[in-house]
């Protein structure tokens, strides 16, 4: 009977039960079809128990060094404990000690996903909700861009934040880096796109309008009926390339002006239902920690994920707008859950 792999949890439970019944090591080995030395070693290890941990003396930090650490933590939001101590030229301090010291003056936080709303933002969000409260949202085309990177969703890891400080808001990269920029829209139960922005193109007013001409207008909008075009409301956020005078005039020449171009309140991604579609899409693109080695492969993943989104999912998002507007008014312009 040869020696096998380590004992399983089930086998260990049986050994304990057999010992309680008075079985010998040899009998247990025969019952489990295991080598008797394996059984003996498990019993010996169980009887020894865990060794008591020997506490090492902590390196003493002077009051001067503590002040330096506190200043560094304030200047380096979301930094690791090692980075904070290295910036102060304090070496030889184990991680447990660094964290114990920082807990007295800071806390571990993640970056804020949304910028804080000021009074003006809240008032504009309330005005927007009141203006569109009676709108037929099945006629609104909700649009936005999404950047898809090779390594996963953009974001920052956890880090130390000084007490009383707010976590910084990460910048959302939409151009450059290892990823593709995607534009899409949703209306009623239909997905428009996605369309890929040409690699290396920075979306300013001119390139944004040219992109809409080559994709949205030529490939989708021109196929629609006159009555559809007459009733459709075009929504876009306040990105500089969207809200510029050049883009506004250009859209007006296309017939998208005045009431057909929805005004948009500042700092309001939570009010755009397509943001929820991006979340659904990214979960599919990056499921099981998936990463990509080329821009074409990540674009293929975007297209595949978009195909998996059915009309009912989109309809649920677009029909949520009445509830979002009521929530904005109930929260006096504050952020709503998405």
Short mmCIF file of C-alpha atoms in Angstrom, two decimals:
data_model
loop_
_atom_site.label_atom_id
_atom_site.label_comp_id
_atom_site.label_asym_id
_atom_site.label_seq_id
_atom_site.Cartn_x
_atom_site.Cartn_y
_atom_site.Cartn_z
CA UNK A 1 0.00 0.00 0.00
CA UNK A 2 1.90 3.06 -1.21
CA UNK A 3 1.83 6.57 0.16
CA UNK A 4 -0.71 8.89 -1.52
CA UNK A 5 -1.49 12.59 -1.57
CA UNK A 6 -2.33 14.61 1.54
CA UNK A 7 -5.35 13.55 3.52
CA UNK A 8 -8.66 15.09 2.48
CA UNK A 9 -10.96 16.85 4.92
CA UNK A 10 -13.32 13.86 4.84
CA UNK A 11 -10.50 11.44 5.66
CA UNK A 12 -9.34 13.59 8.57
CA UNK A 13 -12.87 13.60 10.00
CA UNK A 14 -13.02 9.80 9.73
CA UNK A 15 -9.66 9.43 11.51
CA UNK A 16 -10.94 11.50 14.44
CA UNK A 17 -14.11 9.38 14.59
CA UNK A 18 -12.19 6.08 14.42
CA UNK A 19 -9.81 7.23 17.17
CA UNK A 20 -12.81 8.06 19.34
CA UNK A 21 -14.07 4.52 18.75
CA UNK A 22 -10.73 3.11 19.96
CA UNK A 23 -9.31 1.97 16.61
CA UNK A 24 -5.53 1.60 16.27
CA UNK A 25 -3.44 3.44 13.68
CA UNK A 26 -3.03 0.26 11.62
CA UNK A 27 -6.76 -0.44 11.58
CA UNK A 28 -7.53 3.13 10.52
CA UNK A 29 -4.96 2.84 7.73
CA UNK A 30 -6.65 -0.34 6.43
CA UNK A 31 -10.13 1.19 6.64
CA UNK A 32 -9.05 4.28 4.69
CA UNK A 33 -6.65 2.32 2.42
CA UNK A 34 -3.85 4.64 3.43
CA UNK A 35 -0.25 4.13 4.49
CA UNK A 36 -0.03 3.81 8.27
CA UNK A 37 2.76 6.41 8.35
CA UNK A 38 0.40 9.00 6.84
CA UNK A 39 -2.13 8.31 9.59
CA UNK A 40 0.55 8.46 12.29
CA UNK A 41 1.94 11.77 10.99
CA UNK A 42 -1.52 13.37 10.96
CA UNK A 43 -2.19 12.28 14.56
CA UNK A 44 1.20 13.57 15.75
CA UNK A 45 0.76 16.93 14.03
CA UNK A 46 -2.71 17.31 15.50
CA UNK A 47 -1.43 16.64 19.00
CA UNK A 48 1.43 19.16 18.71
CA UNK A 49 -0.92 22.07 17.98
CA UNK A 50 0.19 25.42 16.65
CA UNK A 51 3.40 27.03 17.74
CA UNK A 52 2.95 30.23 19.66
CA UNK A 53 3.82 33.26 17.60
CA UNK A 54 6.81 35.16 18.89
CA UNK A 55 6.13 38.87 18.83
CA UNK A 56 9.04 40.86 17.47
CA UNK A 57 9.70 44.23 19.01
CA UNK A 58 8.42 47.08 16.85
CA UNK A 59 10.79 49.68 15.51
CA UNK A 60 10.28 52.86 17.49
CA UNK A 61 9.16 55.90 15.50
CA UNK A 62 10.10 59.32 16.77
CA UNK A 63 7.59 62.15 17.08
CA UNK A 64 9.44 63.97 14.30
CA UNK A 65 9.03 60.97 12.00
CA UNK A 66 5.34 60.72 12.90
CA UNK A 67 4.79 64.31 11.79
CA UNK A 68 6.56 63.57 8.51
CA UNK A 69 4.35 60.51 7.95
CA UNK A 70 1.20 62.53 8.64
CA UNK A 71 2.21 65.23 6.13
CA UNK A 72 3.09 62.60 3.53
CA UNK A 73 -0.25 60.83 3.95
CA UNK A 74 -2.04 64.15 3.36
CA UNK A 75 0.01 64.89 0.23
CA UNK A 76 -0.24 61.36 -1.23
CA UNK A 77 -3.90 60.31 -1.13
CA UNK A 78 -4.52 56.61 -1.83
CA UNK A 79 -0.81 55.77 -1.55
CA UNK A 80 0.37 52.52 0.03
CA UNK A 81 1.90 52.48 3.49
CA UNK A 82 5.28 51.58 1.95
CA UNK A 83 5.18 54.54 -0.45
CA UNK A 84 4.28 56.93 2.36
CA UNK A 85 7.13 55.77 4.60
CA UNK A 86 9.64 55.70 1.74
CA UNK A 87 8.79 59.30 0.87
CA UNK A 88 9.78 60.17 4.45
CA UNK A 89 13.05 58.20 4.17
CA UNK A 90 11.90 55.90 6.97
CA UNK A 91 13.14 52.38 6.30
CA UNK A 92 13.18 49.07 8.13
CA UNK A 93 9.58 49.33 9.36
CA UNK A 94 7.48 46.18 8.79
CA UNK A 95 4.08 46.48 7.15
CA UNK A 96 2.17 45.66 10.33
CA UNK A 97 3.88 48.53 12.14
CA UNK A 98 3.35 50.96 9.25
CA UNK A 99 -0.37 50.16 9.15
CA UNK A 100 -0.71 50.39 12.94
CA UNK A 101 0.84 53.86 12.85
CA UNK A 102 -1.28 55.04 9.92
CA UNK A 103 -4.53 53.86 11.54
CA UNK A 104 -4.13 56.61 14.14
CA UNK A 105 -4.03 59.33 11.49
CA UNK A 106 -5.63 57.91 8.33
CA UNK A 107 -7.92 55.24 6.94
CA UNK A 108 -7.95 52.97 3.91
CA UNK A 109 -10.29 54.18 1.19
CA UNK A 110 -11.05 53.66 -2.47
CA UNK A 111 -11.24 56.53 -4.93
CA UNK A 112 -14.59 58.25 -5.13
CA UNK A 113 -16.46 57.09 -8.23
CA UNK A 114 -18.39 60.33 -8.59
CA UNK A 115 -17.41 63.96 -8.00
CA UNK A 116 -19.19 65.75 -5.14
CA UNK A 117 -22.19 67.86 -6.15
CA UNK A 118 -22.27 71.51 -5.14
CA UNK A 119 -25.40 73.62 -4.70
CA UNK A 120 -25.41 74.81 -8.32
CA UNK A 121 -25.14 71.24 -9.63
CA UNK A 122 -28.09 70.14 -7.50
CA UNK A 123 -30.27 73.05 -8.58
CA UNK A 124 -29.53 72.36 -12.26
CA UNK A 125 -30.32 68.67 -11.81
CA UNK A 126 -33.66 69.57 -10.22
CA UNK A 127 -34.46 72.05 -13.01
CA UNK A 128 -33.64 69.37 -15.59
CA UNK A 129 -35.90 66.83 -13.88
CA UNK A 130 -38.80 69.30 -13.77
CA UNK A 131 -38.32 70.24 -17.43
CA UNK A 132 -38.44 66.65 -18.71
CA UNK A 133 -40.89 65.18 -16.21
CA UNK A 134 -43.63 64.78 -18.85
CA UNK A 135 -41.31 63.63 -21.65
CA UNK A 136 -41.96 60.42 -23.59
CA UNK A 137 -38.57 58.81 -22.95
CA UNK A 138 -39.18 56.07 -25.53
CA UNK A 139 -38.33 58.75 -28.11
CA UNK A 140 -35.01 59.77 -26.50
CA UNK A 141 -31.72 58.47 -27.88
CA UNK A 142 -29.29 58.18 -24.95
CA UNK A 143 -25.66 58.30 -26.09
CA UNK A 144 -22.22 58.16 -24.55
CA UNK A 145 -18.63 57.02 -25.08
CA UNK A 146 -16.92 54.21 -23.22
CA UNK A 147 -13.23 53.48 -23.06
CA UNK A 148 -12.36 49.77 -22.99
CA UNK A 149 -8.81 48.99 -21.90
CA UNK A 150 -6.79 45.83 -22.47
CA UNK A 151 -6.27 45.06 -18.78
CA UNK A 152 -9.69 45.72 -17.28
CA UNK A 153 -11.90 48.61 -16.17
CA UNK A 154 -10.13 51.85 -15.31
CA UNK A 155 -9.98 52.49 -11.59
CA UNK A 156 -7.71 52.90 -8.60
CA UNK A 157 -6.96 50.44 -5.88
CA UNK A 158 -7.41 51.08 -2.18
CA UNK A 159 -5.00 53.38 -0.38
CA UNK A 160 -4.50 55.47 2.75
CA UNK A 161 -6.44 58.72 3.18
CA UNK A 162 -5.77 61.17 6.01
CA UNK A 163 -8.64 61.59 8.48
CA UNK A 164 -10.94 64.40 7.44
CA UNK A 165 -9.82 64.17 3.79
CA UNK A 166 -11.96 63.08 0.84
CA UNK A 167 -10.76 60.40 -1.53
CA UNK A 168 -9.83 61.96 -4.89
CA UNK A 169 -11.91 61.31 -7.99
CA UNK A 170 -9.96 59.34 -10.63
CA UNK A 171 -9.69 60.84 -14.09
CA UNK A 172 -11.61 58.87 -16.70
CA UNK A 173 -9.24 58.32 -19.59
CA UNK A 174 -11.08 58.42 -22.89
CA UNK A 175 -8.17 58.76 -25.28
CA UNK A 176 -4.74 57.20 -25.43
CA UNK A 177 -3.35 54.23 -23.56
CA UNK A 178 -4.00 50.58 -24.20
CA UNK A 179 -7.65 50.54 -25.17
CA UNK A 180 -10.36 51.52 -27.63
CA UNK A 181 -12.95 54.27 -27.44
CA UNK A 182 -16.49 53.16 -28.21
CA UNK A 183 -19.63 55.22 -28.90
CA UNK A 184 -23.16 53.84 -28.70
CA UNK A 185 -26.74 54.85 -28.07
CA UNK A 186 -29.96 53.27 -26.81
CA UNK A 187 -33.54 54.19 -27.63
CA UNK A 188 -36.61 52.35 -26.40
CA UNK A 189 -35.49 48.70 -26.81
CA UNK A 190 -32.85 49.23 -29.51
CA UNK A 191 -29.05 49.45 -29.34
CA UNK A 192 -27.42 51.88 -31.77
CA UNK A 193 -23.88 50.77 -32.51
CA UNK A 194 -21.47 50.22 -30.93
CA UNK A 195 -19.16 52.22 -33.17
CA UNK A 196 -15.39 52.35 -32.71
CA UNK A 197 -13.49 55.60 -32.70
CA UNK A 198 -10.41 55.32 -34.89
CA UNK A 199 -7.28 54.55 -32.86
CA UNK A 200 -5.21 57.63 -32.09
CA UNK A 201 -8.03 60.09 -32.80
CA UNK A 202 -8.63 62.66 -30.09
CA UNK A 203 -12.28 63.63 -29.96
CA UNK A 204 -12.43 67.38 -30.34
CA UNK A 205 -15.46 69.17 -31.80
CA UNK A 206 -14.47 68.59 -35.43
CA UNK A 207 -13.50 64.92 -35.08
CA UNK A 208 -16.59 64.20 -32.96
CA UNK A 209 -18.92 65.60 -35.60
CA UNK A 210 -17.08 63.76 -38.38
CA UNK A 211 -17.33 60.55 -36.36
CA UNK A 212 -21.11 60.99 -35.97
CA UNK A 213 -21.41 61.66 -39.70
CA UNK A 214 -19.51 58.49 -40.68
CA UNK A 215 -21.21 56.19 -38.17
CA UNK A 216 -24.44 57.31 -36.52
CA UNK A 217 -25.92 59.37 -39.37
CA UNK A 218 -24.80 57.27 -42.35
CA UNK A 219 -25.25 53.82 -40.81
CA UNK A 220 -28.38 54.28 -38.67
CA UNK A 221 -30.15 57.64 -38.67
CA UNK A 222 -30.60 58.01 -42.44
CA UNK A 223 -32.48 54.67 -42.55
CA UNK A 224 -35.19 55.94 -40.21
CA UNK A 225 -38.54 57.35 -41.31
CA UNK A 226 -39.32 61.06 -41.43
CA UNK A 227 -41.80 60.73 -38.57
CA UNK A 228 -39.19 59.00 -36.41
CA UNK A 229 -36.65 61.75 -37.10
CA UNK A 230 -39.24 64.41 -36.32
CA UNK A 231 -39.97 62.99 -32.84
CA UNK A 232 -36.52 61.73 -31.79
CA UNK A 233 -34.69 63.63 -29.03
CA UNK A 234 -30.90 63.38 -29.06
CA UNK A 235 -29.14 63.20 -25.69
CA UNK A 236 -25.41 63.71 -25.10
CA UNK A 237 -23.49 64.77 -22.02
CA UNK A 238 -21.52 67.98 -21.52
CA UNK A 239 -18.11 66.78 -22.69
CA UNK A 240 -16.27 69.68 -24.39
CA UNK A 241 -16.48 68.04 -27.82
CA UNK A 242 -20.25 67.61 -27.38
CA UNK A 243 -21.25 70.95 -25.89
CA UNK A 244 -19.07 73.25 -28.00
CA UNK A 245 -20.59 75.87 -30.27
CA UNK A 246 -19.14 74.09 -33.31
CA UNK A 247 -20.88 70.80 -32.44
CA UNK A 248 -24.16 72.52 -31.55
CA UNK A 249 -24.27 74.38 -34.88
CA UNK A 250 -23.30 71.23 -36.79
CA UNK A 251 -26.07 69.17 -35.14
CA UNK A 252 -28.56 71.97 -35.85
CA UNK A 253 -27.76 71.68 -39.56
CA UNK A 254 -28.65 68.00 -39.22
CA UNK A 255 -32.04 68.95 -37.79
CA UNK A 256 -31.10 68.20 -34.17
CA UNK A 257 -31.71 71.50 -32.41
CA UNK A 258 -33.84 73.24 -29.79
CA UNK A 259 -36.24 70.72 -28.22
CA UNK A 260 -34.75 67.87 -30.28
CA UNK A 261 -31.41 68.30 -28.48
CA UNK A 262 -31.77 67.50 -24.79
CA UNK A 263 -30.08 69.86 -22.35
CA UNK A 264 -27.99 67.98 -19.81
CA UNK A 265 -27.21 68.86 -16.18
CA UNK A 266 -23.58 68.83 -14.96
CA UNK A 267 -22.05 65.83 -13.15
CA UNK A 268 -24.96 63.52 -13.97
CA UNK A 269 -23.78 60.12 -15.25
CA UNK A 270 -26.28 58.53 -12.84
CA UNK A 271 -29.14 59.97 -14.93
CA UNK A 272 -27.95 58.45 -18.23
CA UNK A 273 -29.29 54.88 -18.62
CA UNK A 274 -26.58 53.96 -21.10
CA UNK A 275 -24.10 54.06 -18.20
CA UNK A 276 -25.87 50.97 -16.87
CA UNK A 277 -25.47 49.35 -20.28
CA UNK A 278 -21.72 50.01 -20.10
CA UNK A 279 -21.63 48.23 -16.74
CA UNK A 280 -23.44 45.21 -18.18
CA UNK A 281 -21.13 45.18 -21.19
CA UNK A 282 -17.92 45.45 -19.15
CA UNK A 283 -18.98 42.59 -16.88
CA UNK A 284 -19.23 40.44 -19.98
CA UNK A 285 -15.98 41.72 -21.53
CA UNK A 286 -13.90 41.20 -18.37
CA UNK A 287 -15.65 38.16 -16.86
CA UNK A 288 -13.36 35.76 -14.98
CA UNK A 289 -10.55 38.35 -15.03
CA UNK A 290 -10.25 38.31 -18.83
CA UNK A 291 -7.50 40.49 -20.31
CA UNK A 292 -6.56 41.22 -23.91
CA UNK A 293 -3.34 41.46 -25.90
CA UNK A 294 -4.45 43.64 -28.82
CA UNK A 295 -6.87 46.46 -29.57
CA UNK A 296 -8.63 44.37 -32.21
CA UNK A 297 -9.27 41.53 -29.76
CA UNK A 298 -10.79 43.86 -27.17
CA UNK A 299 -12.96 45.46 -29.87
CA UNK A 300 -14.19 42.00 -30.91
CA UNK A 301 -15.10 41.39 -27.27
CA UNK A 302 -17.07 44.66 -27.21
CA UNK A 303 -19.04 43.65 -30.31
CA UNK A 304 -19.71 40.17 -28.90
CA UNK A 305 -20.87 41.58 -25.56
CA UNK A 306 -23.15 44.06 -27.34
CA UNK A 307 -24.78 41.21 -29.28
CA UNK A 308 -25.61 39.49 -25.99
CA UNK A 309 -27.62 42.48 -24.74
CA UNK A 310 -31.28 41.84 -25.56
CA UNK A 311 -34.04 44.34 -26.19
CA UNK A 312 -35.74 43.69 -22.86
CA UNK A 313 -32.63 44.75 -20.94
CA UNK A 314 -32.43 47.98 -22.93
CA UNK A 315 -36.15 48.61 -22.51
CA UNK A 316 -35.82 48.19 -18.73
CA UNK A 317 -33.09 50.86 -18.71
CA UNK A 318 -34.93 53.39 -20.87
CA UNK A 319 -38.19 52.88 -18.95
CA UNK A 320 -36.38 53.65 -15.70
CA UNK A 321 -36.14 57.36 -16.55
CA UNK A 322 -39.44 58.41 -14.96
CA UNK A 323 -38.28 56.89 -11.68
CA UNK A 324 -34.87 58.55 -11.96
CA UNK A 325 -36.41 61.98 -12.38
CA UNK A 326 -38.65 61.49 -9.36
CA UNK A 327 -35.65 60.30 -7.33
CA UNK A 328 -33.66 63.42 -8.28
CA UNK A 329 -36.50 65.64 -7.10
CA UNK A 330 -36.96 63.60 -3.91
CA UNK A 331 -33.24 63.91 -3.14
CA UNK A 332 -33.25 67.63 -3.97
CA UNK A 333 -30.78 67.19 -6.80
CA UNK A 334 -28.53 64.66 -5.07
CA UNK A 335 -27.11 61.52 -6.66
CA UNK A 336 -29.49 58.61 -7.15
CA UNK A 337 -28.69 54.90 -7.04
CA UNK A 338 -28.15 53.37 -10.45
#
